JSON list of C-alpha atoms in Angstrom, two decimals:
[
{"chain": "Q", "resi": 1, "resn": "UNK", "atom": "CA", "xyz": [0.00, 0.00, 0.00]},
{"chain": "Q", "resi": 2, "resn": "UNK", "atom": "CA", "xyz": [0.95, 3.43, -0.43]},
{"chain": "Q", "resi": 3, "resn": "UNK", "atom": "CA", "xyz": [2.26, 5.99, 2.25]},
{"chain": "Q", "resi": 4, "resn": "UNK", "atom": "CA", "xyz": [-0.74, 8.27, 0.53]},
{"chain": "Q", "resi": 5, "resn": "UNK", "atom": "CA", "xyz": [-3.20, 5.89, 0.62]},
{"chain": "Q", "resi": 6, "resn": "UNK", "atom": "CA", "xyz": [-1.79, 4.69, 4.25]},
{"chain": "Q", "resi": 7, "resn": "UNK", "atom": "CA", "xyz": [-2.50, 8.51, 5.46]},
{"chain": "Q", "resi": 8, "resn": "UNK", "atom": "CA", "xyz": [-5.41, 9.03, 3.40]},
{"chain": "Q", "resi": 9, "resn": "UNK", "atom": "CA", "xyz": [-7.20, 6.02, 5.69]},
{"chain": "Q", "resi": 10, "resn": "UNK", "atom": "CA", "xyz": [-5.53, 7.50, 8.77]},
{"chain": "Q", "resi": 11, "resn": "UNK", "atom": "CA", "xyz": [-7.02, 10.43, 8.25]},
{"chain": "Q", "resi": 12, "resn": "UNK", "atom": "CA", "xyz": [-10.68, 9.06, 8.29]},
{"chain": "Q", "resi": 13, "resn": "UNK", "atom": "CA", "xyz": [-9.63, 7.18, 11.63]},
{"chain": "Q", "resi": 14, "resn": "UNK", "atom": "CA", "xyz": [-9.27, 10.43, 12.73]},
{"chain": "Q", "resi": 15, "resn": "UNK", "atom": "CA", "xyz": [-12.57, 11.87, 11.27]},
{"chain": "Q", "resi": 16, "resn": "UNK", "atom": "CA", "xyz": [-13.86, 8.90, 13.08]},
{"chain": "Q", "resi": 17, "resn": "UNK", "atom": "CA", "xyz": [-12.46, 9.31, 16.35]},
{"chain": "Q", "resi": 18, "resn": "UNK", "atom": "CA", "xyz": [-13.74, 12.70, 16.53]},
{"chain": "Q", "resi": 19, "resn": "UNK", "atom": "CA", "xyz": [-17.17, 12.31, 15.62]},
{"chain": "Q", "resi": 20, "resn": "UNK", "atom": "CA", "xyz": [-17.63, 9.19, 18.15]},
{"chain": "Q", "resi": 21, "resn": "UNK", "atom": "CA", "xyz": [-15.73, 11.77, 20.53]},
{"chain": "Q", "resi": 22, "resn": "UNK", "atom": "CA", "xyz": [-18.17, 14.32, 19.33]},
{"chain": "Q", "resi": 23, "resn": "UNK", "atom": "CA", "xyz": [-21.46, 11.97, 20.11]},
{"chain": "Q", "resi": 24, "resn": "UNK", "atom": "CA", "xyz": [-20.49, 11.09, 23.17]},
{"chain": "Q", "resi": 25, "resn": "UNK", "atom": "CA", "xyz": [-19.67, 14.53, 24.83]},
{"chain": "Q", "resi": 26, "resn": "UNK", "atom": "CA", "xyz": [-22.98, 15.10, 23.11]},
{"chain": "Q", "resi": 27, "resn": "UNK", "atom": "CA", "xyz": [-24.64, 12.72, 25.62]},
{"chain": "Q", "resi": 28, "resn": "UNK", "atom": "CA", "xyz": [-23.43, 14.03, 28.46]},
{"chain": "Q", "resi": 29, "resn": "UNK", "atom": "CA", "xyz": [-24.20, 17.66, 27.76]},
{"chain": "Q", "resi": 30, "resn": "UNK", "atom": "CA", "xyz": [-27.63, 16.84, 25.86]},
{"chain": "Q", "resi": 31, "resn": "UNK", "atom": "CA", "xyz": [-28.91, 13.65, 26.37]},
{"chain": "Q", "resi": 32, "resn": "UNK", "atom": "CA", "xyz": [-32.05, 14.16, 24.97]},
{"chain": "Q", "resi": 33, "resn": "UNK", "atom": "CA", "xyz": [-30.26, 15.53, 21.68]},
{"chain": "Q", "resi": 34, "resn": "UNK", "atom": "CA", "xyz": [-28.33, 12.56, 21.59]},
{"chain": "Q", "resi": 35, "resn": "UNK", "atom": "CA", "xyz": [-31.50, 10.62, 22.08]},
{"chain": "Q", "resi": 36, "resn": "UNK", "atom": "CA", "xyz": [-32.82, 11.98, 18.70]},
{"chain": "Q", "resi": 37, "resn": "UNK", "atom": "CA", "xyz": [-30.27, 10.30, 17.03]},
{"chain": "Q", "resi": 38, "resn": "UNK", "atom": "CA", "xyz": [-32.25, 7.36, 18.03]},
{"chain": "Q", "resi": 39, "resn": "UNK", "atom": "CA", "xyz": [-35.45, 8.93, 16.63]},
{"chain": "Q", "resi": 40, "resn": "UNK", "atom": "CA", "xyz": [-36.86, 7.19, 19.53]},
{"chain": "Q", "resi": 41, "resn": "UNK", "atom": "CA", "xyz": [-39.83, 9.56, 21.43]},
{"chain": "Q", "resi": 42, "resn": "UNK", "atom": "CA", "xyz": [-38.80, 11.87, 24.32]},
{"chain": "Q", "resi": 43, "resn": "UNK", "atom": "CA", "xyz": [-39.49, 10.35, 27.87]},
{"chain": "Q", "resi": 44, "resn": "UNK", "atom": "CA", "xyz": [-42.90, 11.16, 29.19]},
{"chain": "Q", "resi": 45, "resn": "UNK", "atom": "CA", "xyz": [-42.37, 11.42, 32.85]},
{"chain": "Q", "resi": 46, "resn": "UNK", "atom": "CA", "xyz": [-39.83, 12.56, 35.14]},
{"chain": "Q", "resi": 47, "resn": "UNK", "atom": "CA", "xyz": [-38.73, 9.26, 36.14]},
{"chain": "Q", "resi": 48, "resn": "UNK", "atom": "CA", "xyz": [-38.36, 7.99, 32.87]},
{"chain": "Q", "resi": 49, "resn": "UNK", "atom": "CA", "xyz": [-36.60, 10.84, 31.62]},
{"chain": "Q", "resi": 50, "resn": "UNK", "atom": "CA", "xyz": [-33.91, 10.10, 34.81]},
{"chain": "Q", "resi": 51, "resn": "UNK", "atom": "CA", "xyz": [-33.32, 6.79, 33.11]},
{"chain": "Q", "resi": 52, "resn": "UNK", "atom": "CA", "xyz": [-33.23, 7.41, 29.69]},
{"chain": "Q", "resi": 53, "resn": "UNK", "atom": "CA", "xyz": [-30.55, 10.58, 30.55]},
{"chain": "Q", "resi": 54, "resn": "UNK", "atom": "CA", "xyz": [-28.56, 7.63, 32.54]},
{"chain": "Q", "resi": 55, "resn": "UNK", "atom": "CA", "xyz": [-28.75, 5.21, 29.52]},
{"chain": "Q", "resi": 56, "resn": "UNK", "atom": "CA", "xyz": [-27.50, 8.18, 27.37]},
{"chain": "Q", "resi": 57, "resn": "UNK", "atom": "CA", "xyz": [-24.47, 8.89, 29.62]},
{"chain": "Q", "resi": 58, "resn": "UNK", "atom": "CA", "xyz": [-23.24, 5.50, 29.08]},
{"chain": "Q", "resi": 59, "resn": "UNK", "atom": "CA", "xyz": [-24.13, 5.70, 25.33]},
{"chain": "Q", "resi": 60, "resn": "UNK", "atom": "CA", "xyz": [-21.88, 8.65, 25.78]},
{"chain": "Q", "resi": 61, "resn": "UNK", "atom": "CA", "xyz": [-19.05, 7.28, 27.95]},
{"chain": "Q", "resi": 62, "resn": "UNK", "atom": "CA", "xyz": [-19.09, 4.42, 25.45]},
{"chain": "Q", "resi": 63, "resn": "UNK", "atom": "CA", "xyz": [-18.64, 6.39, 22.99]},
{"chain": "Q", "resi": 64, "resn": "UNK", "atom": "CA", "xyz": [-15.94, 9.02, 23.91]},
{"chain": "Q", "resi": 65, "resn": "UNK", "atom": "CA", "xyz": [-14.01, 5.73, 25.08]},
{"chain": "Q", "resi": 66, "resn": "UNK", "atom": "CA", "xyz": [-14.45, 4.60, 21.12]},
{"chain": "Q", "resi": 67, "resn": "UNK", "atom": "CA", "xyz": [-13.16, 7.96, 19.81]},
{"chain": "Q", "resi": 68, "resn": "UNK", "atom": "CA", "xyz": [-10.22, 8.06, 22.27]},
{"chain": "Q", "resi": 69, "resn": "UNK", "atom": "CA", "xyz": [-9.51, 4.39, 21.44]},
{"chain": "Q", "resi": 70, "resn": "UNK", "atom": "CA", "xyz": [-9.15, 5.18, 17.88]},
{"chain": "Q", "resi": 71, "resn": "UNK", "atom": "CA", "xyz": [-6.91, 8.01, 18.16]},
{"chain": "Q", "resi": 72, "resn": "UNK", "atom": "CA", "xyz": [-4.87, 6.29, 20.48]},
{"chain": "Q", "resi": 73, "resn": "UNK", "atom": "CA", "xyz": [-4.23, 3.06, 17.72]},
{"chain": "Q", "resi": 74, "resn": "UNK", "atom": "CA", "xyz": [-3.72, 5.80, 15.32]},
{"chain": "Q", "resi": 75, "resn": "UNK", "atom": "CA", "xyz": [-1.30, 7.71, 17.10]},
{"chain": "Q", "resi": 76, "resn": "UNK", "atom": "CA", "xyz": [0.39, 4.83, 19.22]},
{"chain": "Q", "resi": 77, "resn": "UNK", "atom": "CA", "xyz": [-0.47, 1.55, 17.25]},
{"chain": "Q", "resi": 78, "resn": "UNK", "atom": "CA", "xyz": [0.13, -0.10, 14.26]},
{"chain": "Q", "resi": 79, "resn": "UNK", "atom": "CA", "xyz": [-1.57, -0.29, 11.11]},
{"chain": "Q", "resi": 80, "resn": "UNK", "atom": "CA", "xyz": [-3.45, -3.50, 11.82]},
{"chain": "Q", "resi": 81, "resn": "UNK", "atom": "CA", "xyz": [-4.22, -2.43, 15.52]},
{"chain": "Q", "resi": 82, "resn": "UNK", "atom": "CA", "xyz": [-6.00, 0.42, 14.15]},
{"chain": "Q", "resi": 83, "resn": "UNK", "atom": "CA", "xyz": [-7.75, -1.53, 11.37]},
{"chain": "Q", "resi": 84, "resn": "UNK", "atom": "CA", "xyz": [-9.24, -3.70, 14.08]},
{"chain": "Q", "resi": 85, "resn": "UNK", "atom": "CA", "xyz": [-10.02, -1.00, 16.02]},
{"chain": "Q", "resi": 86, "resn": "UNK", "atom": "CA", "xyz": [-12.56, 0.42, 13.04]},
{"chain": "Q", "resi": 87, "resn": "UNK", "atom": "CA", "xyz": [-13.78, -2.70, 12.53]},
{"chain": "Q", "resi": 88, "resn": "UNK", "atom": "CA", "xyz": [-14.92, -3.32, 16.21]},
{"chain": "Q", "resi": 89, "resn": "UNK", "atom": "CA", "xyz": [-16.53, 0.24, 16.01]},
{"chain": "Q", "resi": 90, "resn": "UNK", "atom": "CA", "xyz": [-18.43, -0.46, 12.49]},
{"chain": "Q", "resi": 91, "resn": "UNK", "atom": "CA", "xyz": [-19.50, -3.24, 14.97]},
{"chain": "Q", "resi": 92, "resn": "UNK", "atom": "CA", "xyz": [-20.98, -0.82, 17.30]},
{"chain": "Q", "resi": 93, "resn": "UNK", "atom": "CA", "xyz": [-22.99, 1.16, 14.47]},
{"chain": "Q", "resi": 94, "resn": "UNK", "atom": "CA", "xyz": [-24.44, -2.00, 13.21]},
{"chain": "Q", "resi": 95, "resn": "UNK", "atom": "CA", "xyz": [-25.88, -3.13, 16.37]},
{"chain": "Q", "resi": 96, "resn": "UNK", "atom": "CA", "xyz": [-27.14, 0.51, 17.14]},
{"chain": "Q", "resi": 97, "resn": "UNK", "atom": "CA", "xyz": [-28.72, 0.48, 14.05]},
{"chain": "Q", "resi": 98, "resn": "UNK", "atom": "CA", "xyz": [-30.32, -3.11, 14.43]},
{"chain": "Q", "resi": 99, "resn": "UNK", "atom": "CA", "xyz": [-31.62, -1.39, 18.18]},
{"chain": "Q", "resi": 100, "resn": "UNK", "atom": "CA", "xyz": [-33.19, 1.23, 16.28]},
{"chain": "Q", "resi": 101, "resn": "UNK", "atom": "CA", "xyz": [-34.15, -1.04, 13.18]},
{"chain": "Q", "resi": 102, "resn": "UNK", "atom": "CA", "xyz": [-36.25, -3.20, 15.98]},
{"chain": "Q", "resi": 103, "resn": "UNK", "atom": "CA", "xyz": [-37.70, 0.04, 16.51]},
{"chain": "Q", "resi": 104, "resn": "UNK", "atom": "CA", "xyz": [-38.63, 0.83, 13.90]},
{"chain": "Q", "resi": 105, "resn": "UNK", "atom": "CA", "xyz": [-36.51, 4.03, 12.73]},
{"chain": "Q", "resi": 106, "resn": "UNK", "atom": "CA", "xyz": [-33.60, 5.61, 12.66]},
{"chain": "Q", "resi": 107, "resn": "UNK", "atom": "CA", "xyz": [-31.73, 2.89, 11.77]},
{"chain": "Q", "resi": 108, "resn": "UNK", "atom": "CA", "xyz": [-30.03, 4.70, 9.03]},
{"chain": "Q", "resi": 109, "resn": "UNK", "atom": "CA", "xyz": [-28.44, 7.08, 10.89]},
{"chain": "Q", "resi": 110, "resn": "UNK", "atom": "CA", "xyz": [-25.96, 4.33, 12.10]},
{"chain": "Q", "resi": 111, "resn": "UNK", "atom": "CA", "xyz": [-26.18, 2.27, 9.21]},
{"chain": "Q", "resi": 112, "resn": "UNK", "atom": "CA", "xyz": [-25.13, 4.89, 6.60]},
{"chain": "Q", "resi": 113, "resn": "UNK", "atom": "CA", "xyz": [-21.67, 4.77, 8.36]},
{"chain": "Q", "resi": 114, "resn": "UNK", "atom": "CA", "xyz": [-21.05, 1.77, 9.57]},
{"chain": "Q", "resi": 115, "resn": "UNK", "atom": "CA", "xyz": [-20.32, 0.46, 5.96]},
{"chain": "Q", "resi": 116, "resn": "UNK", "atom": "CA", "xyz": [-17.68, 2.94, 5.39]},
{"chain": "Q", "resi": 117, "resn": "UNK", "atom": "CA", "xyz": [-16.09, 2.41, 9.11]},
{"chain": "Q", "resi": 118, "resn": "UNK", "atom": "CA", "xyz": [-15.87, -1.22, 7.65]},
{"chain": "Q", "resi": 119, "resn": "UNK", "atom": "CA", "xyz": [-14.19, -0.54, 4.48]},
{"chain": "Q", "resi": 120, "resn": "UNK", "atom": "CA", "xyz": [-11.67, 1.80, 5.72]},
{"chain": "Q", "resi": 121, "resn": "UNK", "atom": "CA", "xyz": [-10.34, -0.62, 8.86]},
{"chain": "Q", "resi": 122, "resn": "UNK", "atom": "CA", "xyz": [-10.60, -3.46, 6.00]},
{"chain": "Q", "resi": 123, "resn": "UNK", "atom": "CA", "xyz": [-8.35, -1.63, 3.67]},
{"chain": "Q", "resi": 124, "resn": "UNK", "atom": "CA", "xyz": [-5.76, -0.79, 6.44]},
{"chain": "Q", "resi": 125, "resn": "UNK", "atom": "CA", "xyz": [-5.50, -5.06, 7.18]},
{"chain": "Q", "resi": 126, "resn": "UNK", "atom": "CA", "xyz": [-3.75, -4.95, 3.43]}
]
């Protein structure tokens, strides 16, 4: 492969890294923007909106751990480490997807990424 081609995939690891980063400080300033991404409805009561704002600060914590984890391979790890890396977090978008898919909607707006999270880490194994 190509230093070029080499950088040009490094470079959407780190497009990655910041959007996941970007989601899940998201979560734990707005957790019911971050819920939208879910297109799932707002919580009706109180209590329920306690829980769902919980669920979304893990969403978030798991999610700024996924952005820091893939600048860290980028910056510190090899080629392959990194490549498994994205495909472990194209892992994560299809089974948010599938949660909102069983839903109902929204499932595209994990889906429509996940793909390309799949085919960069792929093309950094070679």
């Amino acid at each position: 492969m190509t230093s070029s081609r080499t950088a040009a995939l490094e470079l959407a690891a780190y497009v990655f890294a910041t959007i996941f980063t970007g989601f899940g400080l998201n979560a734990f300033i707005r957790p019911g923007h971050a819920l939208t991404f879910f297109e799932f409805p707002p919580p009706a009561t109180a209590a329920d909106r306690r829980v769902v704002d919980s669920l979304m600060y893990v969403y978030g914590a798991r999610d700024v751990f996924m952005g820091i984890t893939i600048y860290a391979a980028a910056l510190v790890g090899t080629k392959k480490s990194l490549a498994v890396t994205l495909l472990a977090a194209s892992g994560v978008a299809f089974v948010d997807g599938a949660a909102c898919f069983a839903h109902g909607q929204g499932h595209w707006n994990h889906w429509s990424y996940a793909p390309v999270l799949t085919a960069v880490g792929a093309s950094l194994l070679y």
